[in-house]
PDB file of C-alpha atoms in Angstrom:
ATOM      1  CA  MET A  18      25.447  29.547   2.670  1.00  0.00           C
ATOM      2  CA  ALA A  19      29.089  28.275   2.167  1.00  0.00           C
ATOM      3  CA  ALA A  20      30.805  26.338   4.824  1.00  0.00           C
ATOM      4  CA  PRO A  21      33.702  27.851   6.891  1.00  0.00           C
ATOM      5  CA  GLN A  22      37.357  26.434   5.880  1.00  0.00           C
ATOM      6  CA  LEU A  23      39.009  25.257   9.024  1.00  0.00           C
ATOM      7  CA  ALA A  24      42.627  24.815   9.435  1.00  0.00           C
ATOM      8  CA  SER A  25      44.816  24.102  12.147  1.00  0.00           C
ATOM      9  CA  ALA A  26      46.537  27.512  12.039  1.00  0.00           C
ATOM     10  CA  ASP A  27      43.172  29.420  12.107  1.00  0.00           C
ATOM     11  CA  PRO A  28      43.464  32.216  14.620  1.00  0.00           C
ATOM     12  CA  PRO A  29      41.507  31.579  18.254  1.00  0.00           C
ATOM     13  CA  LEU A  30      37.661  31.948  17.473  1.00  0.00           C
ATOM     14  CA  THR A  31      35.663  34.610  19.627  1.00  0.00           C
ATOM     15  CA  VAL A  32      32.503  33.049  21.378  1.00  0.00           C
ATOM     16  CA  GLU A  33      30.132  35.339  19.146  1.00  0.00           C
ATOM     17  CA  GLU A  34      32.061  34.041  16.054  1.00  0.00           C
ATOM     18  CA  ALA A  35      31.597  30.487  17.098  1.00  0.00           C
ATOM     19  CA  LYS A  36      28.187  31.146  17.519  1.00  0.00           C
ATOM     20  CA  VAL A  37      27.622  32.056  14.275  1.00  0.00           C
ATOM     21  CA  GLN A  38      29.820  29.523  12.503  1.00  0.00           C
ATOM     22  CA  VAL A  39      27.796  26.768  14.394  1.00  0.00           C
ATOM     23  CA  ALA A  40      24.579  28.160  13.787  1.00  0.00           C
ATOM     24  CA  GLU A  41      25.351  28.312   9.965  1.00  0.00           C
ATOM     25  CA  LEU A  42      26.358  24.573   9.727  1.00  0.00           C
ATOM     26  CA  GLU A  43      23.488  23.567  12.035  1.00  0.00           C
ATOM     27  CA  THR A  44      21.220  25.230   9.831  1.00  0.00           C
ATOM     28  CA  GLU A  45      22.712  23.812   6.557  1.00  0.00           C
ATOM     29  CA  ALA A  46      22.250  20.442   8.247  1.00  0.00           C
ATOM     30  CA  ALA A  47      18.949  21.050   9.131  1.00  0.00           C
ATOM     31  CA  ALA A  48      17.734  22.150   5.407  1.00  0.00           C
ATOM     32  CA  ILE A  49      19.523  19.085   4.071  1.00  0.00           C
ATOM     33  CA  ASP A  50      17.428  17.244   6.546  1.00  0.00           C
ATOM     34  CA  GLN A  51      14.561  18.040   4.737  1.00  0.00           C
ATOM     35  CA  GLU A  52      15.889  17.261   1.168  1.00  0.00           C
ATOM     36  CA  TYR A  53      16.420  13.932   2.835  1.00  0.00           C
ATOM     37  CA  VAL A  54      12.816  13.470   4.059  1.00  0.00           C
ATOM     38  CA  GLY A  55      11.362  14.382   0.535  1.00  0.00           C
ATOM     39  CA  VAL A  56      13.860  11.753  -1.009  1.00  0.00           C
ATOM     40  CA  LYS A  57      12.688   9.139   1.630  1.00  0.00           C
ATOM     41  CA  GLU A  58       9.095   9.907   0.650  1.00  0.00           C
ATOM     42  CA  SER A  59       9.945   9.651  -3.123  1.00  0.00           C
ATOM     43  CA  LEU A  60      11.925   6.246  -2.446  1.00  0.00           C
ATOM     44  CA  ALA A  61       8.780   4.736  -0.103  1.00  0.00           C
ATOM     45  CA  GLN A  62       6.521   5.554  -3.111  1.00  0.00           C
ATOM     46  CA  SER A  63       8.723   3.995  -5.723  1.00  0.00           C
ATOM     47  CA  LYS A  64       9.276   1.029  -4.059  1.00  0.00           C
ATOM     48  CA  ALA A  65       5.590   0.456  -3.801  1.00  0.00           C
ATOM     49  CA  GLN A  66       5.317   1.325  -7.620  1.00  0.00           C
ATOM     50  CA  LEU A  67       7.735  -1.176  -8.212  1.00  0.00           C
ATOM     51  CA  LYS A  68       6.348  -3.724  -5.895  1.00  0.00           C
ATOM     52  CA  GLN A  69       3.162  -3.253  -7.733  1.00  0.00           C
ATOM     53  CA  LYS A  70       4.802  -3.447 -11.340  1.00  0.00           C
ATOM     54  CA  LYS A  71       6.392  -6.627 -10.426  1.00  0.00           C
ATOM     55  CA  ALA A  72       3.216  -7.959  -9.521  1.00  0.00           C
ATOM     56  CA  ASP A  73       1.638  -6.979 -12.574  1.00  0.00           C
ATOM     57  CA  LEU A  74       4.247  -8.285 -14.534  1.00  0.00           C
ATOM     58  CA  ALA A  75       4.250 -11.716 -13.137  1.00  0.00           C
ATOM     59  CA  ALA A  76       0.181 -11.668 -13.765  1.00  0.00           C
ATOM     60  CA  GLN A  77       0.763 -10.445 -17.212  1.00  0.00           C
ATOM     61  CA  THR A  78       3.753 -13.347 -17.830  1.00  0.00           C
ATOM     62  CA  LYS A  79       1.130 -15.971 -16.758  1.00  0.00           C
ATOM     63  CA  LYS A  80      -1.799 -14.459 -19.098  1.00  0.00           C
ATOM     64  CA  VAL A  81       0.660 -14.154 -22.008  1.00  0.00           C
ATOM     65  CA  GLU A  82       1.858 -17.645 -21.895  1.00  0.00           C
ATOM     66  CA  ARG A  83      -1.821 -18.689 -21.582  1.00  0.00           C
ATOM     67  CA  LEU A  84      -2.833 -16.981 -24.804  1.00  0.00           C
ATOM     68  CA  ARG A  85       0.441 -18.092 -26.250  1.00  0.00           C
ATOM     69  CA  VAL A  86      -0.813 -21.816 -25.991  1.00  0.00           C
ATOM     70  CA  GLN A  87      -4.287 -20.680 -27.225  1.00  0.00           C
ATOM     71  CA  ALA A  88      -2.955 -19.093 -30.318  1.00  0.00           C
ATOM     72  CA  GLY A  89      -0.529 -21.864 -31.166  1.00  0.00           C
ATOM     73  CA  GLN A  90      -3.742 -24.175 -31.206  1.00  0.00           C
ATOM     74  CA  ALA A  91      -5.628 -21.895 -33.091  1.00  0.00           C
ATOM     75  CA  ALA A  92      -2.752 -21.532 -35.512  1.00  0.00           C
ATOM     76  CA  LEU A  93      -2.342 -25.464 -35.832  1.00  0.00           C
ATOM     77  CA  ALA A  94      -6.182 -25.606 -36.795  1.00  0.00           C
ATOM     78  CA  GLN A  95      -5.638 -23.295 -39.632  1.00  0.00           C
ATOM     79  CA  TYR A  96      -2.751 -24.864 -40.876  1.00  0.00           C
ATOM     80  CA  GLN A  97      -4.472 -28.341 -40.841  1.00  0.00           C
ATOM     81  CA  ASN A  98      -7.327 -26.884 -43.040  1.00  0.00           C
ATOM     82  CA  ARG A  99      -5.589 -24.626 -45.271  1.00  0.00           C
ATOM     83  CA  HIS A 100      -6.157 -26.816 -48.184  1.00  0.00           C
ATOM     84  CA  LEU A 101      -9.843 -27.301 -48.189  1.00  0.00           C
ATOM     85  CA  ASP A 102     -12.398 -24.667 -49.029  1.00  0.00           C
ATOM     86  CA  THR A 103     -16.162 -25.081 -47.804  1.00  0.00           C
ATOM     87  CA  ALA A 104     -17.125 -26.727 -51.350  1.00  0.00           C
ATOM     88  CA  ALA A 105     -14.567 -29.303 -51.308  1.00  0.00           C
ATOM     89  CA  LYS A 106     -15.540 -30.398 -47.711  1.00  0.00           C
ATOM     90  CA  LEU A 107     -19.097 -30.700 -48.635  1.00  0.00           C
ATOM     91  CA  LEU A 108     -17.927 -33.216 -51.362  1.00  0.00           C
ATOM     92  CA  LEU A 109     -16.054 -34.946 -48.983  1.00  0.00           C
ATOM     93  CA  SER A 110     -18.442 -35.127 -46.049  1.00  0.00           C
ATOM     94  CA  ASP A 111     -20.770 -38.491 -45.821  1.00  0.00           C
ATOM     95  CA  ASP A 112     -23.495 -36.549 -44.050  1.00  0.00           C
ATOM     96  CA  THR A 113     -23.997 -33.238 -46.000  1.00  0.00           C
ATOM     97  CA  GLU A 114     -27.049 -32.115 -43.801  1.00  0.00           C
ATOM     98  CA  ASP A 115     -25.110 -32.646 -41.007  1.00  0.00           C
ATOM     99  CA  PHE A 116     -21.907 -30.649 -42.821  1.00  0.00           C
ATOM    100  CA  LEU A 117     -24.297 -27.682 -43.609  1.00  0.00           C
ATOM    101  CA  SER A 118     -25.695 -27.583 -40.050  1.00  0.00           C
ATOM    102  CA  GLN A 119     -22.129 -27.011 -38.745  1.00  0.00           C
ATOM    103  CA  VAL A 120     -20.897 -24.124 -41.286  1.00  0.00           C
ATOM    104  CA  SER A 121     -21.960 -21.529 -39.450  1.00  0.00           C
ATOM    105  CA  THR A 122     -20.051 -23.246 -35.963  1.00  0.00           C
ATOM    106  CA  LEU A 123     -17.071 -23.569 -38.103  1.00  0.00           C
ATOM    107  CA  GLU A 124     -17.115 -19.908 -39.024  1.00  0.00           C
ATOM    108  CA  LYS A 125     -17.496 -19.240 -35.633  1.00  0.00           C
ATOM    109  CA  VAL A 126     -14.512 -21.339 -34.567  1.00  0.00           C
ATOM    110  CA  SER A 127     -12.507 -19.502 -37.330  1.00  0.00           C
ATOM    111  CA  GLU A 128     -13.253 -16.085 -35.537  1.00  0.00           C
ATOM    112  CA  ASN A 129     -12.306 -17.458 -32.350  1.00  0.00           C
ATOM    113  CA  GLN A 130      -8.905 -18.512 -33.800  1.00  0.00           C
ATOM    114  CA  ASN A 131      -8.471 -15.260 -35.107  1.00  0.00           C
ATOM    115  CA  SER A 132      -9.269 -13.457 -31.689  1.00  0.00           C
ATOM    116  CA  ALA A 133      -6.835 -15.570 -30.019  1.00  0.00           C
ATOM    117  CA  LEU A 134      -4.064 -14.763 -32.142  1.00  0.00           C
ATOM    118  CA  GLN A 135      -4.901 -10.949 -31.678  1.00  0.00           C
ATOM    119  CA  ASP A 136      -5.477 -11.226 -28.132  1.00  0.00           C
ATOM    120  CA  TYR A 137      -2.079 -13.102 -27.748  1.00  0.00           C
ATOM    121  CA  GLN A 138      -0.753 -10.036 -29.660  1.00  0.00           C
ATOM    122  CA  SER A 139      -2.137  -7.344 -27.276  1.00  0.00           C
ATOM    123  CA  GLU A 140      -1.137  -8.970 -24.445  1.00  0.00           C
ATOM    124  CA  GLN A 141       2.233  -9.694 -25.673  1.00  0.00           C
ATOM    125  CA  ALA A 142       2.615  -5.891 -26.299  1.00  0.00           C
ATOM    126  CA  LYS A 143       1.430  -5.018 -22.761  1.00  0.00           C
ATOM    127  CA  LEU A 144       3.991  -7.546 -21.394  1.00  0.00           C
ATOM    128  CA  ALA A 145       6.767  -5.896 -23.232  1.00  0.00           C
ATOM    129  CA  GLU A 146       5.440  -2.109 -21.996  1.00  0.00           C
ATOM    130  CA  LEU A 147       5.411  -3.745 -18.405  1.00  0.00           C
ATOM    131  CA  GLU A 148       8.850  -4.927 -18.601  1.00  0.00           C
ATOM    132  CA  ARG A 149       9.858  -1.452 -19.883  1.00  0.00           C
ATOM    133  CA  SER A 150       8.390   0.264 -17.021  1.00  0.00           C
ATOM    134  CA  THR A 151       9.654  -1.972 -14.389  1.00  0.00           C
ATOM    135  CA  GLU A 152      12.965  -1.455 -15.579  1.00  0.00           C
ATOM    136  CA  THR A 153      12.599   2.484 -15.121  1.00  0.00           C
ATOM    137  CA  GLU A 154      11.373   1.830 -11.922  1.00  0.00           C
ATOM    138  CA  THR A 155      13.974  -0.097 -10.583  1.00  0.00           C
ATOM    139  CA  ALA A 156      16.308   2.722 -11.993  1.00  0.00           C
ATOM    140  CA  GLN A 157      14.602   5.204 -10.446  1.00  0.00           C
ATOM    141  CA  LEU A 158      14.708   3.514  -6.962  1.00  0.00           C
ATOM    142  CA  THR A 159      18.586   2.857  -7.380  1.00  0.00           C
ATOM    143  CA  LYS A 160      18.842   6.393  -7.835  1.00  0.00           C
ATOM    144  CA  GLU A 161      16.874   7.507  -4.937  1.00  0.00           C
ATOM    145  CA  GLN A 162      18.750   4.879  -2.817  1.00  0.00           C
ATOM    146  CA  ALA A 163      22.245   6.576  -3.752  1.00  0.00           C
ATOM    147  CA  GLU A 164      20.752  10.239  -3.422  1.00  0.00           C
ATOM    148  CA  LEU A 165      19.591   9.475   0.568  1.00  0.00           C
ATOM    149  CA  SER A 166      23.199   8.209   1.060  1.00  0.00           C
ATOM    150  CA  LYS A 167      24.550  11.173  -0.334  1.00  0.00           C
ATOM    151  CA  LEU A 168      22.318  13.729   1.731  1.00  0.00           C
ATOM    152  CA  ARG A 169      23.304  11.838   5.112  1.00  0.00           C
ATOM    153  CA  LYS A 170      26.724  12.127   4.481  1.00  0.00           C
ATOM    154  CA  SER A 171      26.511  15.626   3.477  1.00  0.00           C
ATOM    155  CA  SER A 172      24.609  16.503   6.864  1.00  0.00           C
ATOM    156  CA  ASP A 173      26.751  14.586   9.094  1.00  0.00           C
ATOM    157  CA  SER A 174      29.519  16.347   7.488  1.00  0.00           C
ATOM    158  CA  LYS A 175      28.441  19.609   8.606  1.00  0.00           C
ATOM    159  CA  ILE A 176      27.587  18.413  12.235  1.00  0.00           C
ATOM    160  CA  ALA A 177      31.197  17.232  12.413  1.00  0.00           C
ATOM    161  CA  GLU A 178      32.486  20.517  11.366  1.00  0.00           C
ATOM    162  CA  SER A 179      30.471  22.332  13.500  1.00  0.00           C
ATOM    163  CA  LYS A 180      31.718  20.034  16.488  1.00  0.00           C
ATOM    164  CA  THR A 181      35.169  21.019  15.478  1.00  0.00           C
ATOM    165  CA  VAL A 182      34.278  24.924  15.664  1.00  0.00           C
ATOM    166  CA  LEU A 183      32.821  24.405  19.364  1.00  0.00           C
ATOM    167  CA  ASP A 184      36.153  22.380  19.993  1.00  0.00           C
ATOM    168  CA  ARG A 185      38.245  25.353  19.552  1.00  0.00           C
ATOM    169  CA  LEU A 186      37.009  27.055  22.315  1.00  0.00           C
ATOM    170  CA  THR A 187      37.528  26.434  26.135  1.00  0.00           C
ATOM    171  CA  GLU A 188      35.164  24.977  28.290  1.00  0.00           C
ATOM    172  CA  GLU A 189      34.231  28.035  30.047  1.00  0.00           C
ATOM    173  CA  GLU A 190      33.233  29.580  26.606  1.00  0.00           C
ATOM    174  CA  ARG A 191      31.103  26.810  25.862  1.00  0.00           C
ATOM    175  CA  GLN A 192      29.519  26.903  29.196  1.00  0.00           C
ATOM    176  CA  ARG A 193      28.614  30.637  28.444  1.00  0.00           C
ATOM    177  CA  ILE A 194      27.351  29.910  25.235  1.00  0.00           C
ATOM    178  CA  ALA A 195      25.004  27.345  27.024  1.00  0.00           C
ATOM    179  CA  ALA A 196      24.006  29.905  29.397  1.00  0.00           C
ATOM    180  CA  GLU A 197      23.197  32.267  27.170  1.00  0.00           C
ATOM    181  CA  GLU A 198      20.872  30.074  24.992  1.00  0.00           C
ATOM    182  CA  SER A 199      19.174  29.082  28.189  1.00  0.00           C
ATOM    183  CA  GLN A 200      18.391  32.669  29.076  1.00  0.00           C
ATOM    184  CA  ALA A 201      17.318  33.638  25.670  1.00  0.00           C
ATOM    185  CA  GLN A 202      14.841  30.755  25.660  1.00  0.00           C
ATOM    186  CA  ALA A 203      13.448  31.906  29.111  1.00  0.00           C
ATOM    187  CA  ALA A 204      13.167  35.252  27.787  1.00  0.00           C
ATOM    188  CA  ALA A 205      11.171  33.886  24.563  1.00  0.00           C
ATOM    189  CA  GLN A 206       8.935  31.799  26.541  1.00  0.00           C
ATOM    190  CA  ALA A 207       7.975  34.670  29.104  1.00  0.00           C
ATOM    191  CA  THR A 208       7.476  36.906  25.978  1.00  0.00           C
ATOM    192  CA  ALA A 209       5.174  34.129  24.049  1.00  0.00           C
ATOM    193  CA  GLU A 210       2.896  33.548  27.041  1.00  0.00           C
ATOM    194  CA  GLY A 211       2.602  37.255  27.630  1.00  0.00           C
ATOM    195  CA  GLY A 212       4.786  36.633  31.252  1.00  0.00           C
ATOM    196  CA  SER A 213       2.215  34.367  32.842  1.00  0.00           C
ATOM    197  CA  PRO A 214       2.829  30.700  33.044  1.00  0.00           C
ATOM    198  CA  VAL A 215       0.292  28.745  30.885  1.00  0.00           C
ATOM    199  CA  SER A 216      -0.312  24.702  30.987  1.00  0.00           C
ATOM    200  CA  SER A 217       1.404  23.253  27.935  1.00  0.00           C
ATOM    201  CA  THR A 218      -1.466  20.884  27.310  1.00  0.00           C
ATOM    202  CA  THR A 219      -4.428  22.990  28.131  1.00  0.00           C
ATOM    203  CA  VAL A 220      -6.168  24.246  25.114  1.00  0.00           C
ATOM    204  CA  PRO A 221      -8.577  27.337  26.027  1.00  0.00           C
ATOM    205  CA  ALA A 222     -12.117  26.874  25.708  1.00  0.00           C
ATOM    206  CA  GLY A 223     -13.635  27.659  21.955  1.00  0.00           C
ATOM    207  CA  SER A 224      -9.881  27.753  20.536  1.00  0.00           C
ATOM    208  CA  SER A 225      -9.225  27.169  16.997  1.00  0.00           C
ATOM    209  CA  LYS A 226      -7.577  23.918  15.852  1.00  0.00           C
ATOM    210  CA  GLY A 227      -4.352  25.965  15.605  1.00  0.00           C
ATOM    211  CA  ALA A 228      -4.526  26.485  19.232  1.00  0.00           C
ATOM    212  CA  THR A 229      -4.675  22.933  19.713  1.00  0.00           C
ATOM    213  CA  ALA A 230      -1.924  22.272  17.388  1.00  0.00           C
ATOM    214  CA  LEU A 231       0.151  24.840  19.393  1.00  0.00           C
ATOM    215  CA  ALA A 232      -0.751  23.054  22.652  1.00  0.00           C
ATOM    216  CA  PHE A 233       0.766  19.927  21.282  1.00  0.00           C
ATOM    217  CA  ALA A 234       3.643  21.687  20.364  1.00  0.00           C
ATOM    218  CA  LYS A 235       4.211  23.456  23.841  1.00  0.00           C
ATOM    219  CA  SER A 236       4.081  19.746  25.185  1.00  0.00           C
ATOM    220  CA  GLN A 237       6.988  18.760  23.068  1.00  0.00           C
ATOM    221  CA  LEU A 238       9.288  21.784  24.230  1.00  0.00           C
ATOM    222  CA  GLY A 239      12.575  20.463  25.143  1.00  0.00           C
ATOM    223  CA  LYS A 240      12.655  17.089  23.439  1.00  0.00           C
ATOM    224  CA  PRO A 241      15.559  16.875  21.025  1.00  0.00           C
ATOM    225  CA  TYR A 242      15.947  17.803  17.071  1.00  0.00           C
ATOM    226  CA  ARG A 243      16.592  14.489  15.213  1.00  0.00           C
ATOM    227  CA  TYR A 244      17.140  13.980  11.614  1.00  0.00           C
ATOM    228  CA  ALA A 245      13.895  12.999   9.608  1.00  0.00           C
ATOM    229  CA  SER A 246      11.934  12.596  13.050  1.00  0.00           C
ATOM    230  CA  ALA A 247       8.487  13.100  13.678  1.00  0.00           C
ATOM    231  CA  GLY A 248       7.872  12.117  17.189  1.00  0.00           C
ATOM    232  CA  PRO A 249       7.011  10.952  19.596  1.00  0.00           C
ATOM    233  CA  ASP A 250      10.444  11.471  21.362  1.00  0.00           C
ATOM    234  CA  ALA A 251      12.097  13.545  18.860  1.00  0.00           C
ATOM    235  CA  TYR A 252      11.528  15.775  15.835  1.00  0.00           C
ATOM    236  CA  ASP A 253      12.541  17.628  12.891  1.00  0.00           C
ATOM    237  CA  CYS A 254      11.407  20.997  11.979  1.00  0.00           C
ATOM    238  CA  SER A 255       8.760  19.641   9.778  1.00  0.00           C
ATOM    239  CA  GLY A 256       8.073  16.601  11.876  1.00  0.00           C
ATOM    240  CA  LEU A 257       6.906  18.624  14.860  1.00  0.00           C
ATOM    241  CA  THR A 258       4.611  20.878  12.684  1.00  0.00           C
ATOM    242  CA  SER A 259       3.063  17.574  11.142  1.00  0.00           C
ATOM    243  CA  ALA A 260       2.535  16.065  14.486  1.00  0.00           C
ATOM    244  CA  ALA A 261       0.900  19.081  15.757  1.00  0.00           C
ATOM    245  CA  TRP A 262      -1.304  19.781  13.308  1.00  0.00           C
ATOM    246  CA  ALA A 263      -2.023  15.687  13.253  1.00  0.00           C
ATOM    247  CA  LYS A 264      -3.304  16.404  16.745  1.00  0.00           C
ATOM    248  CA  ALA A 265      -5.981  18.951  15.944  1.00  0.00           C
ATOM    249  CA  GLY A 266      -7.484  16.649  13.243  1.00  0.00           C
ATOM    250  CA  VAL A 267      -5.246  18.004   9.865  1.00  0.00           C
ATOM    251  CA  SER A 268      -2.978  15.979   7.844  1.00  0.00           C
ATOM    252  CA  LEU A 269       0.098  17.911   6.444  1.00  0.00           C
ATOM    253  CA  PRO A 270       2.697  17.075   3.799  1.00  0.00           C
ATOM    254  CA  ARG A 271       5.768  15.808   5.421  1.00  0.00           C
ATOM    255  CA  THR A 272       8.453  18.379   4.534  1.00  0.00           C
ATOM    256  CA  SER A 273       8.643  22.306   4.748  1.00  0.00           C
ATOM    257  CA  GLN A 274       8.667  22.718   1.202  1.00  0.00           C
ATOM    258  CA  SER A 275       5.372  20.569   0.804  1.00  0.00           C
ATOM    259  CA  GLN A 276       3.598  22.115   3.778  1.00  0.00           C
ATOM    260  CA  ILE A 277       3.779  25.692   2.476  1.00  0.00           C
ATOM    261  CA  GLY A 278       1.029  24.296  -0.241  1.00  0.00           C
ATOM    262  CA  ALA A 279      -0.997  23.545   2.801  1.00  0.00           C
ATOM    263  CA  GLY A 280      -4.221  25.614   3.850  1.00  0.00           C
ATOM    264  CA  ARG A 281      -4.310  29.228   3.014  1.00  0.00           C
ATOM    265  CA  SER A 282      -1.602  31.976   2.999  1.00  0.00           C
ATOM    266  CA  VAL A 283      -1.641  34.475   5.709  1.00  0.00           C
ATOM    267  CA  SER A 284       0.456  37.646   6.021  1.00  0.00           C
ATOM    268  CA  LYS A 285       2.444  38.460   9.282  1.00  0.00           C
ATOM    269  CA  SER A 286      -0.011  41.032  10.663  1.00  0.00           C
ATOM    270  CA  GLU A 287      -2.649  38.229  10.454  1.00  0.00           C
ATOM    271  CA  LEU A 288      -0.511  35.420  12.173  1.00  0.00           C
ATOM    272  CA  GLN A 289      -2.778  33.382  14.674  1.00  0.00           C
ATOM    273  CA  PRO A 290      -1.489  30.592  17.181  1.00  0.00           C
ATOM    274  CA  GLY A 291      -0.797  27.598  15.389  1.00  0.00           C
ATOM    275  CA  ASP A 292      -0.114  29.072  11.735  1.00  0.00           C
ATOM    276  CA  LEU A 293       2.843  27.531   9.993  1.00  0.00           C
ATOM    277  CA  VAL A 294       5.719  29.855   9.677  1.00  0.00           C
ATOM    278  CA  PHE A 295       8.615  29.349   6.808  1.00  0.00           C
ATOM    279  CA  TYR A 296      11.982  30.257   6.705  1.00  0.00           C
ATOM    280  CA  TYR A 297      14.708  30.712   4.098  1.00  0.00           C
ATOM    281  CA  SER A 298      14.283  31.411   0.246  1.00  0.00           C
ATOM    282  CA  GLY A 299      14.268  27.368  -0.599  1.00  0.00           C
ATOM    283  CA  ILE A 300      11.645  26.939   2.235  1.00  0.00           C
ATOM    284  CA  SER A 301      14.231  24.613   4.640  1.00  0.00           C
ATOM    285  CA  HIS A 302      12.490  25.454   8.059  1.00  0.00           C
ATOM    286  CA  VAL A 303       9.063  25.614   9.467  1.00  0.00           C
ATOM    287  CA  GLY A 304       7.601  26.374  12.538  1.00  0.00           C
ATOM    288  CA  LEU A 305       4.192  27.336  14.623  1.00  0.00           C
ATOM    289  CA  TYR A 306       3.452  30.839  15.617  1.00  0.00           C
ATOM    290  CA  ALA A 307       2.979  30.664  19.424  1.00  0.00           C
ATOM    291  CA  GLY A 308       1.878  34.593  19.487  1.00  0.00           C
ATOM    292  CA  ASN A 309       3.708  37.715  20.886  1.00  0.00           C
ATOM    293  CA  GLY A 310       6.080  37.761  17.984  1.00  0.00           C
ATOM    294  CA  GLN A 311       7.078  34.193  19.034  1.00  0.00           C
ATOM    295  CA  ILE A 312       7.393  30.613  17.319  1.00  0.00           C
ATOM    296  CA  ILE A 313       7.833  27.260  18.360  1.00  0.00           C
ATOM    297  CA  HIS A 314       9.969  24.842  16.629  1.00  0.00           C
ATOM    298  CA  ALA A 315      12.696  22.259  16.146  1.00  0.00           C
ATOM    299  CA  PRO A 316      15.978  24.417  15.110  1.00  0.00           C
ATOM    300  CA  ARG A 317      18.407  22.258  14.012  1.00  0.00           C
ATOM    301  CA  PRO A 318      20.916  19.232  15.122  1.00  0.00           C
ATOM    302  CA  GLY A 319      22.152  19.881  18.579  1.00  0.00           C
ATOM    303  CA  LYS A 320      19.176  21.506  19.725  1.00  0.00           C
ATOM    304  CA  SER A 321      15.564  20.895  21.013  1.00  0.00           C
ATOM    305  CA  VAL A 322      12.177  22.095  20.474  1.00  0.00           C
ATOM    306  CA  GLU A 323      11.934  25.631  21.934  1.00  0.00           C
ATOM    307  CA  TYR A 324      10.544  29.121  21.221  1.00  0.00           C
ATOM    308  CA  ALA A 325      12.276  31.538  19.236  1.00  0.00           C
ATOM    309  CA  ALA A 326      11.419  35.284  17.974  1.00  0.00           C
ATOM    310  CA  LEU A 327       9.415  35.362  14.714  1.00  0.00           C
ATOM    311  CA  ASP A 328      12.130  37.400  12.745  1.00  0.00           C
ATOM    312  CA  SER A 329      14.992  35.524  14.208  1.00  0.00           C
ATOM    313  CA  MET A 330      15.365  33.983  10.731  1.00  0.00           C
ATOM    314  CA  PRO A 331      14.803  35.228   6.986  1.00  0.00           C
ATOM    315  CA  PHE A 332      10.840  35.076   6.849  1.00  0.00           C
ATOM    316  CA  ALA A 333       9.427  33.337   3.545  1.00  0.00           C
ATOM    317  CA  GLY A 334       5.870  33.011   4.074  1.00  0.00           C
ATOM    318  CA  ALA A 335       2.754  31.809   6.557  1.00  0.00           C
ATOM    319  CA  ARG A 336       0.036  29.502   6.118  1.00  0.00           C
ATOM    320  CA  ARG A 337      -3.286  28.495   8.135  1.00  0.00           C
ATOM    321  CA  PRO A 338      -3.827  24.932   7.651  1.00  0.00           C
ATOM    322  CA  GLY A 339      -7.317  23.094   7.867  1.00  0.00           C
TER     323      GLY A 339
END
C-alpha cells in the first residue's frame, strides 16, 4: 500500500478518511514489524554461527601451528639424511646387527615424517577455508544489522505519518474515533462469546489445545501492541499467537510468514477456536480464531490485543497447529 502524501495545503480530512489513512499506515508498520522480527532472528543465528566459527578458527590455528612445528622437524630429518642410502649407512655402521634391526624402525619414522607433512598441508587447507567462511559470516552479520536499522526507521516513519493524519483532526473528531472503536470492540466481543460473558482464563473441560491457546489470548485482551514483542506485557501479532500456543505446549515459529507453515491447513468452514488465521498476500498478519466469525489479534501500533471480525482483513489462509 502506498503511503498517502501529506502537505500543509491539503484540504481538511473527514473522520472516515482519517480512519482509513491511519489504518493503512499502521498496518504497513505492522507488516514491517514482521520483516524486522524475521531479520532479527536471522541476525541472532548469524551471531551464534560467527561465534562458533571464531572458536573453530582459533582452535584450528593452534592445531596448524603445532603441525607446522612437527612438519618442520620432519623436513629437517629428511634433509640431514638425504645423501645416504641404506647400503651406505650399513657400511658406516659400527654395529651391523643393530643397524639391520633398526631398518624397519627407520622406515616407520620416514612414514611418520611424510604423514606429518601431509597432515600439516591438510589442516592448513581447512584453516584457509575457515578463514574464508568467517569473513563471509561477518559480512552477512553486517548486512543484517544494516537491514534491521533500515526496517526500524521505515516503521517509525509510518507511525509518524499516522500521527500527522490524526493531528489534522479536531479533538472532538479524535474522541469520536476512539468511541467508535470502543463500541466496535464491545460488539465484537459479544459476538465472539455468543452474547454471554466467559472467563478469559477458564478453559472448558475436555477442550483442545486450540481452546487452551485461545483462553490465553483472551487473558491478554487490552495489552498493547509493541514492536517485535512476544509478551508478557505487550505483543506484536505473531508474538501473541506464538505465546498462546506455547501455553498449549506447542512451539511455533516466530513470524507470521513462518507460522503459516505450522500444523495443517484448514478452510474457513473448518475453523475451530485457537486456529491460526492469516491475512494479506505477503502473510504479514496473524490472529487466533475466537469463534462466531471473530478473531483475537494484536492488530497494529497504537492498538491493543482485541477482537476483530474474521473478514475484516484480506484472508490468506488458516492453519491448525499441534
